[in-house]
Amino acid sequence: MSRIAKELELIKGSIPGSVTLVAVSKTKPLELLKEAYAAGQRHFGENRVQELEEKYNALPKDICWHMIGHLQSKKVKTIAPFVHLIHGVDSFKLLAEINKQALKNNRTIDCLLQFFIAQEETKFGFDLEEALEMLGSDEFAALKNIRLVGIMGMATFTDDTDQIRTEFKTLASYFDQLKSTHFENVASFKEISMGMSGDYAIAIEEGSTMVRIGSAIFGGR
Ligand SMILES: *Cc1c(COP(=O)(O)O)cnc(C)c1O
């Protein structure tokens, strides 16, 4: 069994079967992604459009590709034909562009709204008020080729597990508020994408449905 297969088995053994494991393969060579694929992994996450496109072209077509990084509007068209889920939607402008490119490709693209939960200046995302305002707008209602399936966030990079837990609790509470105000009868709005190599156990305790794990599978970057 390859080292990557072993790591995947360990991680899968420690998370509930209902939680989707996205293997974050950014910066990693194809050969390592092929090892993960051979071990049965089908969800992969990348944070750069060009790298995502190259890997999509080179690897089997039954892979579900997750765009997990900050996405610029002008780059949406590159991934619109094939992307499975866009995690980092942080503005209406971006959502409108995804809708436009999805329409051109005659498909609906699933998206997560990214929320700002960390005590860091560098992390992108909505705050709750902005998101609620957008969801209530006519402009949002007019977007027929995107489907919001949940939300995503990143905790502060810190050893303080209490702080991480508090941030994940905040994200889960945002999900609950969005669900009850705008998606009450929408079964597909169900994902909370939170948790990375260092904090996924806490994230799952706080309600994560999707963890994005890179270095614990593929080694450090
Ligand atoms: C890189 C990255 C991850 C994975 O980080 P690891 O610590 O390697 O598990 C998860 N989410 C996002 C948004 C990332 O950019």
Short mmCIF file of C-alpha atoms and ligand atoms in Angstrom, two decimals:
data_model
loop_
_atom_site.label_atom_id
_atom_site.label_comp_id
_atom_site.label_asym_id
_atom_site.label_seq_id
_atom_site.Cartn_x
_atom_site.Cartn_y
_atom_site.Cartn_z
CA MET A 1 0.00 0.00 0.00
CA SER A 2 1.38 3.44 -0.88
CA ARG A 3 2.04 6.01 1.82
CA ILE A 4 -0.74 8.16 0.43
CA ALA A 5 -3.18 5.24 0.48
CA LYS A 6 -2.28 4.69 4.14
CA GLU A 7 -2.81 8.33 5.05
CA LEU A 8 -6.15 8.36 3.24
CA GLU A 9 -7.24 5.22 5.04
CA LEU A 10 -6.26 6.69 8.41
CA ILE A 11 -8.12 9.93 7.78
CA LYS A 12 -11.20 8.20 6.38
CA GLY A 13 -11.22 5.95 9.42
CA SER A 14 -11.31 8.98 11.69
CA ILE A 15 -14.14 10.91 10.03
CA PRO A 16 -17.82 9.98 9.67
CA GLY A 17 -18.82 8.43 6.35
CA SER A 18 -21.19 11.34 5.74
CA VAL A 19 -18.32 13.85 5.63
CA THR A 20 -16.79 14.45 2.19
CA LEU A 21 -13.02 14.30 2.13
CA VAL A 22 -11.54 16.74 -0.37
CA ALA A 23 -7.89 15.86 -0.97
CA VAL A 24 -6.10 19.19 -1.41
CA SER A 25 -3.45 18.50 -4.03
CA LYS A 26 -2.25 22.03 -4.77
CA THR A 27 1.45 22.20 -5.71
CA LYS A 28 1.66 18.38 -5.76
CA PRO A 29 2.79 16.48 -8.87
CA LEU A 30 0.38 14.33 -10.90
CA GLU A 31 2.06 11.17 -9.76
CA LEU A 32 0.88 11.76 -6.18
CA LEU A 33 -2.66 12.53 -7.31
CA LYS A 34 -2.63 9.27 -9.28
CA GLU A 35 -1.67 7.41 -6.12
CA ALA A 36 -4.60 8.95 -4.28
CA TYR A 37 -6.87 8.15 -7.23
CA ALA A 38 -5.69 4.53 -7.25
CA ALA A 39 -6.60 4.38 -3.56
CA GLY A 40 -10.16 5.39 -4.47
CA GLN A 41 -10.03 9.14 -3.82
CA ARG A 42 -12.29 11.08 -6.21
CA HIS A 43 -12.62 14.57 -4.69
CA PHE A 44 -9.60 16.79 -5.21
CA GLY A 45 -9.11 20.45 -4.30
CA GLU A 46 -6.89 23.01 -6.00
CA ASN A 47 -6.45 26.72 -5.39
CA ARG A 48 -5.02 27.95 -8.70
CA VAL A 49 -7.00 27.98 -11.91
CA GLN A 50 -4.18 27.08 -14.26
CA GLU A 51 -2.98 24.18 -12.14
CA LEU A 52 -6.55 22.96 -11.78
CA GLU A 53 -7.03 23.02 -15.55
CA GLU A 54 -3.76 21.18 -16.21
CA LYS A 55 -4.59 18.47 -13.70
CA TYR A 56 -8.13 18.14 -15.00
CA ASN A 57 -6.78 17.59 -18.52
CA ALA A 58 -4.22 15.02 -17.38
CA LEU A 59 -6.31 12.86 -15.04
CA PRO A 60 -9.40 10.61 -15.25
CA LYS A 61 -12.67 12.36 -15.93
CA ASP A 62 -14.58 10.90 -13.01
CA ILE A 63 -12.67 13.14 -10.59
CA CYS A 64 -14.73 15.84 -8.85
CA TRP A 65 -12.62 19.00 -8.91
CA HIS A 66 -13.08 21.53 -6.12
CA MET A 67 -11.85 25.09 -6.56
CA ILE A 68 -10.93 26.02 -3.00
CA GLY A 69 -8.86 29.17 -3.43
CA HIS A 70 -9.60 32.80 -4.11
CA LEU A 71 -11.09 32.97 -7.61
CA GLN A 72 -10.82 36.02 -9.84
CA SER A 73 -13.83 36.74 -12.04
CA LYS A 74 -11.76 36.81 -15.23
CA LYS A 75 -10.57 33.23 -14.61
CA VAL A 76 -13.98 31.64 -14.07
CA LYS A 77 -14.36 30.75 -17.76
CA THR A 78 -11.37 28.40 -17.62
CA ILE A 79 -12.89 26.10 -15.03
CA ALA A 80 -16.60 26.59 -15.81
CA PRO A 81 -16.83 23.59 -18.17
CA PHE A 82 -15.81 21.02 -15.58
CA VAL A 83 -15.54 22.33 -12.01
CA HIS A 84 -17.57 20.31 -9.47
CA LEU A 85 -17.81 22.86 -6.65
CA ILE A 86 -16.47 26.38 -6.13
CA HIS A 87 -15.80 26.90 -2.41
CA GLY A 88 -14.60 30.46 -2.20
CA VAL A 89 -17.40 32.65 -3.52
CA ASP A 90 -16.85 35.94 -1.75
CA SER A 91 -18.82 38.51 -3.77
CA PHE A 92 -21.98 38.94 -5.80
CA LYS A 93 -19.83 39.99 -8.74
CA LEU A 94 -18.05 36.65 -8.73
CA LEU A 95 -21.31 34.75 -8.39
CA ALA A 96 -22.77 36.63 -11.35
CA GLU A 97 -19.73 35.77 -13.47
CA ILE A 98 -19.95 32.10 -12.48
CA ASN A 99 -23.61 32.18 -13.50
CA LYS A 100 -22.73 33.72 -16.86
CA GLN A 101 -20.05 31.13 -17.62
CA ALA A 102 -22.23 28.28 -16.40
CA LEU A 103 -24.96 29.40 -18.78
CA LYS A 104 -22.46 29.47 -21.67
CA ASN A 105 -21.58 25.88 -20.83
CA ASN A 106 -25.21 24.92 -20.51
CA ARG A 107 -24.80 23.77 -16.92
CA THR A 108 -25.45 24.71 -13.32
CA ILE A 109 -22.41 25.23 -11.13
CA ASP A 110 -22.56 24.44 -7.42
CA CYS A 111 -21.04 27.06 -5.14
CA LEU A 112 -20.32 27.72 -1.49
CA LEU A 113 -20.37 31.20 0.00
CA GLN A 114 -17.14 31.92 1.82
CA PHE A 115 -17.45 33.56 5.21
CA PHE A 116 -14.89 35.55 7.07
CA ILE A 117 -14.46 33.96 10.50
CA ALA A 118 -10.74 34.30 11.26
CA GLN A 119 -8.90 36.98 13.18
CA GLU A 120 -6.65 37.60 10.21
CA GLU A 121 -6.69 40.33 7.64
CA THR A 122 -5.83 38.09 4.72
CA LYS A 123 -8.86 35.82 4.60
CA PHE A 124 -11.61 36.64 2.15
CA GLY A 125 -15.30 36.30 2.64
CA PHE A 126 -18.72 37.66 3.40
CA ASP A 127 -20.00 38.66 6.77
CA LEU A 128 -23.44 37.47 7.75
CA GLU A 129 -25.21 40.75 7.08
CA GLU A 130 -23.80 41.09 3.56
CA ALA A 131 -24.73 37.52 2.71
CA LEU A 132 -28.31 37.90 3.94
CA GLU A 133 -28.67 41.11 1.99
CA MET A 134 -27.46 39.44 -1.21
CA LEU A 135 -29.66 36.38 -0.74
CA GLY A 136 -32.69 38.62 -0.41
CA SER A 137 -31.97 40.61 -3.56
CA ASP A 138 -33.69 40.39 -6.95
CA GLU A 139 -30.27 40.28 -8.61
CA PHE A 140 -29.48 37.08 -6.75
CA ALA A 141 -32.84 35.54 -7.57
CA ALA A 142 -32.13 36.12 -11.27
CA LEU A 143 -29.08 33.84 -11.26
CA LYS A 144 -30.44 30.56 -12.59
CA ASN A 145 -27.23 28.74 -13.45
CA ILE A 146 -25.62 28.68 -10.04
CA ARG A 147 -26.77 26.65 -7.08
CA LEU A 148 -25.67 27.54 -3.57
CA VAL A 149 -25.16 24.29 -1.69
CA GLY A 150 -23.69 25.70 1.51
CA ILE A 151 -20.91 27.74 3.02
CA MET A 152 -17.16 27.61 3.60
CA GLY A 153 -14.70 29.17 6.00
CA MET A 154 -11.17 29.01 7.32
CA ALA A 155 -10.24 29.34 10.96
CA THR A 156 -7.32 31.43 12.16
CA PHE A 157 -3.97 29.70 11.80
CA THR A 158 -3.23 29.25 15.51
CA ASP A 159 -2.51 26.64 18.19
CA ASP A 160 -5.38 27.99 20.26
CA THR A 161 -7.96 25.25 19.81
CA ASP A 162 -10.58 27.20 21.78
CA GLN A 163 -10.35 30.00 19.29
CA ILE A 164 -10.56 27.60 16.33
CA ARG A 165 -13.60 25.94 17.88
CA THR A 166 -15.28 29.30 18.46
CA GLU A 167 -14.72 30.27 14.82
CA PHE A 168 -16.14 26.97 13.54
CA LYS A 169 -19.15 27.39 15.85
CA THR A 170 -19.67 30.83 14.35
CA LEU A 171 -19.58 29.40 10.83
CA ALA A 172 -22.05 26.65 11.76
CA SER A 173 -24.38 29.28 13.24
CA TYR A 174 -24.19 31.26 9.98
CA PHE A 175 -25.18 28.12 8.12
CA ASP A 176 -28.18 27.65 10.43
CA GLN A 177 -29.27 31.24 9.93
CA LEU A 178 -29.01 31.08 6.15
CA LYS A 179 -30.76 27.73 6.12
CA SER A 180 -33.69 28.95 8.19
CA THR A 181 -34.08 32.27 6.41
CA HIS A 182 -33.45 31.38 2.75
CA PHE A 183 -33.06 27.63 2.24
CA GLU A 184 -35.47 26.02 4.65
CA ASN A 185 -36.98 23.68 2.09
CA VAL A 186 -33.92 23.36 -0.12
CA ALA A 187 -32.38 19.96 0.61
CA SER A 188 -29.33 20.67 -1.53
CA PHE A 189 -28.25 23.53 0.76
CA LYS A 190 -26.45 21.29 3.22
CA GLU A 191 -22.70 21.74 3.13
CA ILE A 192 -20.41 23.33 5.70
CA SER A 193 -16.90 23.18 4.25
CA MET A 194 -14.57 23.63 7.20
CA GLY A 195 -11.51 21.86 8.52
CA MET A 196 -7.98 21.37 7.16
CA SER A 197 -5.09 19.09 8.18
CA GLY A 198 -4.54 20.79 11.52
CA ASP A 199 -8.10 21.34 12.63
CA TYR A 200 -10.46 18.94 10.86
CA ALA A 201 -11.28 16.94 14.01
CA ILE A 202 -12.59 20.10 15.70
CA ALA A 203 -14.41 21.11 12.53
CA ILE A 204 -16.25 17.80 12.39
CA GLU A 205 -17.26 18.09 16.05
CA GLU A 206 -18.72 21.48 15.15
CA GLY A 207 -20.74 20.21 12.20
CA SER A 208 -18.46 20.15 9.16
CA THR A 209 -19.80 18.13 6.22
CA MET A 210 -16.74 18.62 4.03
CA VAL A 211 -13.09 18.74 5.06
CA ARG A 212 -10.27 20.05 2.85
CA ILE A 213 -7.11 18.15 3.73
CA GLY A 214 -3.76 18.59 2.01
CA SER A 215 -0.55 18.14 3.93
CA ALA A 216 -1.86 15.30 6.13
CA ILE A 217 -2.37 13.27 2.93
CA PHE A 218 0.37 14.43 0.56
CA GLY A 219 3.01 15.74 2.99
CA GLY A 220 4.11 19.31 3.62
CA ARG A 221 4.32 21.91 0.88
C1 LIG B 1 -4.25 24.65 1.24
C2 LIG B 1 -5.67 24.71 1.69
C3 LIG B 1 -6.23 23.67 2.44
C4 LIG B 1 -5.45 22.45 2.92
O1 LIG B 1 -4.50 22.81 3.87
P1 LIG B 1 -3.67 21.70 4.70
O2 LIG B 1 -3.26 22.41 5.93
O3 LIG B 1 -2.52 21.32 3.82
O4 LIG B 1 -4.58 20.56 4.96
C5 LIG B 1 -7.57 23.76 2.77
N1 LIG B 1 -8.31 24.81 2.39
C6 LIG B 1 -7.82 25.82 1.66
C7 LIG B 1 -8.71 26.93 1.28
C8 LIG B 1 -6.48 25.80 1.29
O5 LIG B 1 -5.99 26.83 0.57
#
